[in-house]
């Protein structure tokens, strides 16, 4: 049998598969192809039969001595049908609840990157706050870091007591969601390059810290109003920045600390680990934005705002520590435990080997 | 299949059916237009929705709805600029509007469709791939405002150059790759309309077995010969046909191109070796060496 007649015989089925693929790509179902013959379960079965037949043809292409352009065609046809048969898995909202309330805190508690980012952020924040506050010892610090014009701008902004209307609140909440969460996501994304992430983190820490310190000076006008404004949303927002940088650092560190995996697999695994932390950070940013939009600019008494700040700090601590504390693993985490044991064994193996090495060296001498 | 990996931009994917098929990877010159189209679509969506909301606000009561419109515009801007790609790639099987227009698709490196988490990672990390930003004033436009930044995408470009699957950093982290998903679904087999081809094919000895590599070479030659001039065709074909002329005991002046084409015809198209081709006006001619003194139309008429 020659190639042309094989092709003539097979192309009937290939054309049918193509029509089904067309229908799937255009309408997402195969009901109307060839008069309802491919409806429902029957259609699925027919599709997979045709797909497997095309796969078999491709596998036998070499034995049939099919021309290369026909092989290319078959590659495309199989790929196309493959893409329709194994489709993308959609987002499942229920799984995201699990991510936010189980995976994220566990990951945050266990991840040294989050600790490093938090230390960098709050360390620089506290340091520049002190330097900005202490006018006697460091008179030029605030001007050098933030610039005189911006300091004046901040002073002007908080000269008058806080008052706002609903219009203003809603607009500002939207603005903060857009702007601040955007900075957080950017910080996360640049984490894969590490240096820009650390730069964004430090820049925010130093400029925010300096402004806080400067506004706390006794001779600066508007200091009271400033702290009236920032108290309520501070805990949410500052933690969120540190968290997003922590998630980003985890991403970038995967390229260097591979832990026995190939570099490529290590990057992928650390990206998967970083996502829950970033999701938690985005959630905190949104909470901060609503607080900053609605509560912070309102003329509510300071006690209430301070109470809100304490409550949010408590919530964050609960989230990180109570939800994040390593749990007794259930049977569903059998494989996780297995891997850990394998790792322990490997470490033990190392020490045994090292001991032996030491003994050998001792014997040799 | 050749044993060494071909120096090409294809990547083999093994399906659960244990079939390895090839995907062609999409390089920067296909992905840049896709990105630009997506960029345009994003802004059209944002501006369009804001205009519609403003019109609605005008019709009802602008003073009450105004702040909500502004807030919604901010949130929309945030959602669209960060999650446009994620949502479209998840719901449309690895394609955004730009990717659909340029015929490319994102899949994961094992050939499976992209999952939501992977789409999220690769779209969030696009910011890092677009770095570093360059101000217009650095690029020569002296009077441009310094705030106007243009992403140079050098990081992503370098990453694509240095990785096997042409992945940018976002693809590396998410474990995805971008492939060409074109719809050129013609079933191609070259047509033979030259009567001399069948005539010459009938003189090829029946005991000549065509090897696999020869069959592949013939098929590639038949596909590509349309793009070559006649002189160039002969030059290319000569390398294979000189030993074959001896083997078949043909005359030395048989056109190499014609001989290749006849072999192709015999391998892929001829019904069976026993059937005698209808030679028509060419009956009686012979390309054989021993018939050299008889007149032949095969080589002179080219």
XYZ file of C-alpha atoms in Angstrom:
667
model
C 0.000 0.000 0.000
C 1.484 3.346 -0.898
C 1.544 6.483 1.134
C -1.051 8.385 -0.856
C -3.737 5.757 -0.275
C -2.876 5.503 3.434
C -3.304 9.246 3.680
C -6.608 9.114 1.812
C -7.915 6.495 4.238
C -6.721 8.237 7.369
C -7.612 11.785 6.498
C -11.327 11.074 6.897
C -10.796 10.646 10.627
C -8.287 13.477 10.800
C -10.806 15.819 9.206
C -13.430 14.731 11.715
C -11.020 15.414 14.581
C -10.231 18.788 13.067
C -13.920 19.689 12.889
C -14.343 18.729 16.541
C -11.306 20.824 17.484
C -12.729 23.764 15.538
C -16.022 23.449 17.380
C -14.281 23.195 20.746
C -12.123 26.229 20.041
C -14.952 28.384 18.763
C -17.887 27.411 20.928
C -16.449 25.214 23.671
C -18.678 22.247 22.829
C -19.201 19.771 20.023
C -23.000 19.549 19.983
C -23.646 20.900 16.527
C -20.926 19.078 14.616
C -22.367 16.738 11.955
C -25.961 16.935 13.116
C -25.782 16.212 16.831
C -23.771 13.037 16.418
C -21.135 14.301 18.843
C -23.388 15.380 21.677
C -22.544 14.821 25.324
C -20.735 11.708 26.528
C -20.847 10.148 23.089
C -19.019 13.153 21.670
C -16.346 12.991 24.365
C -15.801 9.296 23.710
C -15.620 9.881 19.960
C -13.202 12.765 20.434
C -10.839 10.692 22.556
C -11.038 7.778 20.135
C -10.100 10.020 17.235
C -7.368 11.617 19.297
C -5.848 8.266 20.194
C -6.047 7.185 16.554
C -4.174 10.327 15.509
C -1.606 9.623 18.234
C -1.161 6.104 16.851
C -0.738 7.485 13.336
C 1.917 9.841 14.590
C 3.693 7.006 16.382
C 3.679 4.918 13.203
C 4.552 7.817 10.891
C 8.128 6.665 10.626
C 7.187 3.096 9.789
C 4.683 4.255 7.153
C 7.395 6.526 5.710
C 5.009 9.471 5.782
C 6.385 12.631 4.188
C 7.735 15.169 6.693
C 5.067 17.751 5.966
C 2.396 15.189 6.811
C 4.258 14.422 10.024
C 4.302 18.129 10.808
C 0.592 18.235 10.136
C 0.057 15.304 12.498
C 2.148 16.974 15.196
C -0.065 20.035 14.926
C -3.266 18.002 14.891
C -2.276 15.952 17.934
C -1.122 19.080 19.779
C -4.370 20.824 18.994
C -6.529 17.925 20.130
C -4.322 17.499 23.202
C -4.949 21.127 24.138
C -8.684 20.580 23.915
C -8.736 17.259 25.746
C -6.575 18.411 28.667
C -7.840 21.881 29.384
C -6.697 24.488 31.894
C -7.908 23.985 35.449
C -9.943 26.919 36.641
C -9.516 28.847 39.855
C -11.404 27.320 42.729
C -12.401 29.924 45.316
C -12.567 27.313 48.085
C -8.951 26.372 47.540
C -7.940 30.015 47.940
C -9.536 30.124 51.397
C -7.313 27.206 52.297
C -4.315 29.023 50.815
C -4.983 32.179 52.835
C -5.805 30.557 56.168
C -3.613 27.479 56.156
C -0.741 27.557 53.652
C 0.144 31.234 53.978
C 0.582 31.429 57.778
C 2.441 28.124 57.864
C 4.756 29.345 55.158
C 5.243 32.761 56.769
C 6.085 31.192 60.123
C 8.581 28.773 58.645
C 10.216 30.978 56.000
C 13.501 32.669 56.950
C 13.094 35.040 53.974
C 10.089 36.639 55.628
C 12.126 37.111 58.791
C 14.995 38.709 56.870
C 12.654 41.046 54.990
C 10.878 41.992 58.211
C 14.179 42.684 59.942
C 15.435 44.809 57.049
C 12.191 46.766 56.839
C 11.496 47.415 60.483
C 15.194 47.792 61.316
C 15.723 50.502 58.712
C 12.349 52.017 59.589
C 13.233 52.339 63.285
C 16.754 53.539 62.564
C 15.700 56.269 60.131
C 12.852 57.236 62.431
C 15.389 57.851 65.208
C 17.784 59.678 62.894
C 14.971 61.797 61.495
C 13.661 62.603 64.958
C 16.963 63.507 66.562
C 17.472 67.038 65.294
C 20.346 67.845 67.649
C 22.634 65.022 66.544
C 21.599 64.591 62.894
C 20.207 67.912 61.718
C 20.618 67.182 58.012
C 19.347 63.598 57.894
C 15.689 64.235 57.129
C 16.449 66.750 54.404
C 19.048 64.500 52.821
C 16.794 61.442 52.791
C 13.394 62.787 51.844
C 14.096 66.316 50.624
C 12.969 69.599 52.058
C 10.141 70.132 49.581
C 8.462 66.824 50.349
C 8.777 67.389 54.089
C 7.072 70.755 53.701
C 4.374 69.134 51.612
C 3.692 66.563 54.338
C 3.620 69.352 56.938
C 1.120 71.342 54.895
C -1.049 68.283 54.365
C -1.524 67.685 58.078
C -1.741 71.302 59.193
C -5.505 71.195 59.491
C -7.344 68.672 61.644
C -8.688 65.633 59.864
C -12.100 65.924 58.321
C -13.566 64.146 55.393
C -16.731 63.258 53.618
C -17.933 59.943 52.226
C -16.953 61.034 48.701
C -13.389 61.499 49.762
C -13.241 58.198 51.655
C -14.474 56.032 48.805
C -12.155 57.632 46.275
C -9.134 57.337 48.500
C -9.829 53.678 49.356
C -9.839 52.903 45.645
C -6.675 54.887 45.136
C -4.844 53.085 47.934
C -5.867 49.645 46.683
C -4.487 50.541 43.272
C -1.346 52.309 44.392
C -0.121 50.480 47.492
C -0.987 46.946 46.446
C 0.694 47.765 43.139
C 3.895 48.672 44.972
C 3.659 45.438 46.958
C 3.192 43.313 43.842
C 6.073 45.138 42.180
C 8.274 44.465 45.180
C 7.325 40.779 44.938
C 7.995 40.584 41.218
C 11.393 42.228 41.483
C 12.271 39.693 44.180
C 13.397 37.305 41.476
C 16.222 39.756 40.774
C 16.710 40.239 44.581
C 18.520 43.622 44.421
C 15.598 45.748 43.119
C 13.341 44.094 45.701
C 15.700 44.948 48.564
C 16.022 48.448 47.125
C 12.261 49.062 47.006
C 11.924 47.662 50.519
C 14.740 49.778 51.950
C 13.608 52.875 50.072
C 10.132 52.607 51.525
C 11.478 51.814 54.995
C 13.850 54.785 55.032
C 11.508 57.361 53.542
C 8.548 56.311 55.699
C 10.737 56.091 58.808
C 12.273 59.498 58.204
C 8.865 61.133 57.706
C 7.563 59.472 60.867
C 10.620 60.672 62.810
C 10.440 64.160 61.370
C 6.748 64.547 62.124
C 7.388 63.378 65.697
C 9.711 66.334 66.366
C 8.080 68.637 68.923
C 8.549 71.805 66.834
C 6.934 70.479 63.636
C 3.421 71.665 62.911
C 0.794 69.049 62.162
C 2.568 66.216 63.981
C -0.504 65.353 66.030
C -2.747 65.222 62.987
C -0.187 63.103 61.159
C -0.133 60.421 63.834
C -3.895 60.696 64.087
C -3.919 59.715 60.424
C -1.320 56.963 60.248
C -2.036 55.013 63.444
C -5.030 53.043 62.286
C -3.684 51.538 59.081
C 0.000 51.374 60.038
C 0.111 47.751 61.304
C -1.626 46.323 58.243
C 0.305 48.310 55.707
C 3.822 48.048 57.111
C 3.452 44.286 57.641
C 2.136 43.911 54.122
C 5.174 45.613 52.580
C 7.554 43.419 54.566
C 5.583 40.289 53.626
C 5.570 41.038 49.917
C 9.326 41.569 49.998
C 9.712 38.315 51.929
C 7.756 36.460 49.266
C 9.892 38.110 46.597
C 13.139 37.171 48.338
C 11.977 33.574 48.569
C 11.551 33.670 44.792
C 15.004 35.078 44.152
C 16.738 32.880 46.708
C 15.449 29.777 44.925
C 17.936 30.489 42.148
C 20.874 30.279 44.551
C 19.865 27.943 47.361
C 18.743 24.989 45.348
C 18.744 22.434 48.167
C 19.774 19.567 45.918
C 17.317 20.303 43.102
C 18.318 21.592 39.710
C 18.371 25.360 39.600
C 15.350 25.401 37.343
C 13.245 23.120 39.552
C 14.334 25.077 42.589
C 13.072 28.363 41.106
C 9.758 26.725 40.272
C 9.340 25.237 43.715
C 10.187 28.461 45.504
C 7.709 30.336 43.281
C 4.972 27.930 44.332
C 5.986 28.462 47.965
C 6.023 32.250 47.570
C 2.497 32.557 46.171
C 0.577 32.023 49.469
C 2.769 34.610 51.220
C 2.088 37.085 48.424
C -1.629 36.348 48.617
C -1.577 37.076 52.360
C 0.325 40.274 51.686
C -2.181 41.404 49.048
C -5.003 40.695 51.486
C -3.302 42.853 54.138
C -2.785 45.622 51.565
C -6.491 45.648 50.753
C -7.416 45.705 54.455
C -4.940 48.555 54.939
C -6.409 50.421 51.975
C -9.922 50.241 53.390
C -8.704 51.360 56.797
C -6.663 54.140 55.222
C -9.565 55.210 53.048
C -12.397 55.124 55.558
C -11.108 55.163 59.139
C -7.811 57.052 59.029
C -9.029 60.350 57.514
C -12.227 60.369 59.577
C -12.512 62.664 62.605
C -13.105 59.633 64.891
C -11.465 59.932 68.333
C -7.850 58.860 68.587
C -8.676 56.191 71.155
C -10.811 54.404 68.599
C -8.080 54.498 65.957
C -5.468 53.308 68.438
C -7.832 50.536 69.452
C -8.194 49.542 65.831
C -4.418 49.500 65.432
C -4.015 47.302 68.500
C -6.752 44.992 67.314
C -5.217 44.675 63.839
C -1.785 43.987 65.344
C -3.395 41.305 67.479
C -5.100 39.790 64.450
C -1.839 39.726 62.512
C -0.024 38.105 65.428
C -2.793 35.523 65.760
C -2.597 34.867 62.041
C 1.170 34.476 61.998
C 1.722 32.633 65.249
C -1.399 30.628 66.085
C -2.375 29.664 62.532
C 1.244 29.507 61.465
C 2.664 27.385 64.257
C 3.818 24.062 62.768
C 1.048 21.550 63.266
C 1.081 17.891 64.045
C 0.877 16.587 60.484
C -2.108 14.430 59.678
C -1.996 11.254 57.605
C -2.726 13.298 54.484
C 0.771 14.727 54.714
C 2.340 11.305 54.580
C 4.526 12.201 51.634
C 5.688 15.444 53.210
C 6.843 13.449 56.224
C 8.480 10.881 54.042
C 10.490 13.546 52.272
C 11.563 15.054 55.545
C 12.800 11.671 56.777
C 14.718 11.178 53.588
C 16.336 14.548 54.139
C 17.181 13.674 57.745
C 18.710 10.416 56.609
C 20.783 12.257 54.070
C 22.057 14.585 56.759
C 22.839 11.665 59.047
C 24.622 10.013 56.182
C 26.745 13.071 55.812
C 27.784 13.078 59.431
C 28.631 9.384 59.332
C 30.725 10.022 56.292
C 32.425 12.960 57.932
C 33.142 10.933 61.057
C 34.702 8.258 58.971
C 36.739 10.854 57.148
C 37.994 12.210 60.427
C 38.856 8.684 61.597
C 40.645 7.938 58.354
C 42.654 11.110 58.581
C 43.496 10.288 62.190
C 44.636 6.804 61.207
C 46.702 8.127 58.374
C 48.568 10.459 60.651
C 13.849 10.670 14.506
C 17.494 11.649 14.552
C 19.459 10.676 17.649
C 20.964 14.103 18.274
C 18.575 16.899 19.146
C 18.016 19.132 16.163
C 19.306 22.670 16.365
C 15.847 24.134 16.158
C 13.227 25.960 18.152
C 11.030 22.919 18.668
C 10.432 21.121 21.913
C 9.182 17.560 22.260
C 6.319 16.888 24.631
C 5.342 13.420 25.803
C 1.594 13.035 26.276
C -0.150 10.630 28.667
C -0.776 8.482 25.568
C 3.017 8.076 25.422
C 3.284 9.958 22.162
C 6.030 12.522 21.715
C 4.948 15.399 19.562
C 6.750 18.591 18.756
C 5.768 22.097 19.661
C 7.368 25.042 18.008
C 8.484 27.637 20.543
C 7.538 31.281 20.146
C 10.439 33.702 20.215
C 10.534 37.395 21.118
C 9.441 38.532 17.669
C 6.083 36.867 18.075
C 5.666 37.638 21.726
C 6.371 41.359 21.487
C 3.405 42.048 19.140
C 1.227 39.908 21.395
C 2.296 41.984 24.377
C 1.663 45.259 22.551
C -1.808 44.114 21.500
C -2.584 43.101 25.082
C -1.293 46.441 26.295
C -3.624 48.263 23.903
C -6.574 46.051 24.805
C -6.015 46.695 28.507
C -6.162 50.449 28.074
C -9.132 50.282 25.729
C -10.991 48.221 28.340
C -10.124 50.586 31.185
C -10.944 53.770 29.279
C -14.096 52.251 27.772
C -15.489 51.134 31.119
C -14.702 54.474 32.736
C -16.474 56.363 29.942
C -19.518 54.104 30.234
C -19.604 54.594 34.003
C -19.303 58.351 33.603
C -22.190 58.392 31.129
C -24.300 56.317 33.500
C -23.319 58.677 36.314
C -24.382 61.663 34.215
C -27.747 60.108 33.533
C -28.489 59.328 37.167
C -26.812 61.712 39.577
C -23.192 62.656 39.175
C -22.722 64.268 42.570
C -23.649 61.095 44.396
C -22.064 58.504 42.131
C -18.936 60.478 41.260
C -16.641 59.197 44.024
C -17.785 55.627 43.485
C -16.961 55.931 39.806
C -13.496 57.226 40.612
C -12.923 54.478 43.191
C -14.203 51.835 40.808
C -11.893 53.215 38.110
C -8.907 52.862 40.426
C -9.833 49.311 41.375
C -10.521 48.432 37.755
C -7.158 49.837 36.743
C -5.509 47.751 39.441
C -7.344 44.552 38.544
C -6.916 44.906 34.797
C -3.273 45.893 34.810
C -2.215 43.132 37.205
C -4.635 40.309 36.512
C -5.629 40.693 32.852
C -3.196 38.016 31.684
C -3.871 35.698 34.607
C -7.609 35.631 34.094
C -7.578 35.312 30.321
C -4.888 32.633 30.280
C -6.743 30.605 32.881
C -10.149 30.826 31.282
C -9.140 30.698 27.623
C -6.710 27.817 27.825
C -3.456 29.750 27.856
C -4.364 32.572 25.506
C -4.892 36.297 25.844
C -6.279 38.525 23.114
C -2.779 39.329 21.892
C -1.708 35.687 21.964
C -4.828 34.708 20.069
C -4.122 37.335 17.426
C -0.509 36.255 16.952
C -1.256 32.540 17.160
C 0.652 31.634 20.299
C -0.331 29.883 23.527
C 1.091 29.334 26.990
C 1.423 25.766 28.212
C 3.415 24.317 31.032
C 6.742 22.690 30.335
C 5.296 19.184 30.489
C 2.839 20.089 27.751
C -0.188 20.300 30.004
C -2.437 23.346 29.927
C -1.586 26.167 32.257
C -3.135 26.220 35.744
C -4.371 29.287 37.595
C -1.399 29.491 39.964
C 1.098 29.236 37.138
C -0.712 31.914 35.153
C -0.674 34.136 38.244
C 3.072 33.741 38.794
C 4.077 34.353 35.203
C 1.872 37.407 34.866
C 2.942 38.979 38.166
C 6.606 38.562 37.291
C 6.200 40.386 33.994
C 7.227 43.595 35.779
C 10.658 42.119 36.500
C 11.008 40.944 32.905
C 10.244 44.393 31.543
C 13.046 45.924 33.621
C 15.116 48.016 33.403
C 13.089 51.119 32.717
C 14.634 53.765 30.506
C 13.584 57.381 30.489
C 12.907 58.862 27.072
C 15.488 61.557 27.743
C 18.178 58.857 28.012
C 17.277 57.497 24.620
C 17.999 60.738 22.796
C 14.741 62.655 23.062
C 16.157 65.558 25.076
C 12.961 67.521 25.561
C 10.824 64.601 26.769
C 9.551 64.850 30.331
C 11.750 62.768 32.652
C 8.775 60.956 34.148
C 7.946 59.219 30.885
C 9.454 55.758 31.330
C 9.729 53.031 28.754
C 10.379 49.416 29.739
C 13.336 48.014 27.815
C 12.595 44.360 28.664
C 16.304 43.548 28.574
C 16.009 41.108 31.491
C 13.277 39.096 29.810
C 15.095 39.152 26.467
C 18.350 37.903 27.993
C 16.496 35.220 29.880
C 14.803 34.079 26.674
C 18.120 33.949 24.839
C 19.825 31.874 27.496
C 17.134 29.291 28.219
C 16.416 26.196 26.181
C 12.669 26.843 25.990
C 12.908 30.590 25.388
C 11.396 31.387 28.767
C 11.411 34.770 30.403
C 11.886 34.926 34.178
C 8.156 34.662 34.786
C 8.012 31.520 32.664
C 10.985 30.062 34.515
C 9.356 30.620 37.890
C 5.959 29.370 36.772
C 7.306 26.445 34.750
C 5.586 27.491 31.539
C 6.579 28.073 27.937
C 5.010 29.874 25.004
C 4.437 27.857 21.851
C 3.188 28.586 18.369
C -0.329 27.337 17.949
C -1.076 28.151 14.365
C -4.037 26.986 12.412
C -2.529 26.055 9.080
C -4.497 22.872 8.808
C -4.029 21.972 5.158
C -2.984 18.397 4.576
C -0.016 18.896 2.294
C 1.187 16.438 -0.304
C 2.978 17.670 -3.395
C 1.107 17.259 -6.685
C 2.953 15.926 -9.695
C 1.711 17.320 -12.999
C 4.741 16.745 -15.220
C 4.126 13.728 -17.549
C 7.845 13.022 -17.827
C 7.974 12.184 -14.116
C 5.781 9.093 -14.455
C 7.679 8.105 -17.576
C 11.053 8.272 -15.886
C 9.699 6.553 -12.772
C 8.721 3.528 -14.850
C 12.407 2.986 -15.719
C 13.592 2.896 -12.105
C 14.515 -0.722 -11.354
C 11.960 -2.619 -9.252
C 14.621 -4.002 -6.912
C 15.640 -0.560 -5.699
C 14.480 -0.152 -2.076
C 14.176 3.368 -0.789
C 15.597 3.803 2.704
C 13.885 5.894 5.361
C 16.380 8.703 5.230
C 16.124 8.706 1.440
C 12.331 8.918 1.640
C 12.570 11.829 4.014
C 15.101 13.590 1.824
C 12.896 13.099 -1.226
C 9.839 14.483 0.519
C 11.714 17.539 1.748
C 13.136 18.072 -1.719
C 9.692 17.862 -3.322
C 8.333 20.395 -0.839
C 11.129 22.884 -1.304
C 11.897 22.670 -5.021
C 9.259 25.282 -5.876
C 11.355 27.884 -4.131
C 14.496 27.186 -6.217
C 15.440 28.178 -9.740
C 15.882 25.263 -12.235
C 19.651 25.657 -12.275
C 19.794 25.641 -8.498
C 17.512 22.570 -8.336
C 19.895 20.640 -10.568
C 22.865 21.737 -8.503
C 21.226 20.576 -5.271
C 19.900 17.313 -6.687
C 23.165 16.378 -8.412
C 24.822 15.327 -5.156
C 22.333 12.497 -4.714
C 21.664 11.556 -8.301
C 25.213 10.969 -9.606
C 25.596 7.638 -7.732
C 21.984 6.781 -8.573
C 22.577 7.237 -12.306
C 25.239 4.546 -12.106
C 23.018 2.324 -10.014
C 20.078 2.620 -12.429
C 22.337 2.523 -15.492
C 20.816 5.750 -16.765
C 22.422 8.174 -19.194
C 24.637 10.783 -17.614
C 22.653 13.700 -18.988
C 19.328 12.824 -17.299
C 18.133 15.893 -15.443
C 18.938 15.392 -11.707
C 15.858 17.356 -10.644
C 13.616 15.174 -12.755
C 15.172 12.009 -11.362
C 14.612 13.147 -7.765
C 11.056 14.002 -8.570
C 10.438 10.643 -10.188
C 11.807 8.860 -7.150
C 9.447 10.912 -5.024
C 6.570 9.962 -7.284
C 7.478 6.292 -7.128
C 7.829 6.338 -3.341
C 4.795 8.305 -2.297
C 2.304 8.559 -5.131
C 2.525 5.701 -7.632
C -0.259 3.155 -7.190
C 1.916 0.046 -7.481
C 5.096 -1.020 -9.190
C 3.386 -3.506 -11.482
C 1.159 -0.956 -13.133
C 2.553 0.468 -16.342
C 2.431 4.224 -16.485
C 0.633 5.892 -19.339
C 3.546 7.417 -21.167
C 1.547 9.266 -23.786
C 3.684 11.090 -26.302
C 6.844 10.099 -24.463
C 6.412 6.389 -25.210
C 9.459 4.893 -26.803
C 11.986 7.141 -25.160
C 14.471 5.640 -22.764
C 16.891 7.173 -20.288
C 19.004 4.041 -20.112
C 22.713 4.108 -20.860
C 22.431 1.280 -23.409
C 19.786 3.201 -25.365
C 22.008 6.246 -25.645
C 21.854 6.353 -29.393
C 18.088 6.398 -29.576
C 16.397 9.824 -29.474
C 14.979 10.810 -26.073
C 12.883 13.721 -24.972
C 13.718 13.510 -21.328
C 16.861 15.530 -20.961
C 16.761 17.818 -23.973
C 13.492 19.546 -23.322
C 14.320 20.908 -19.863
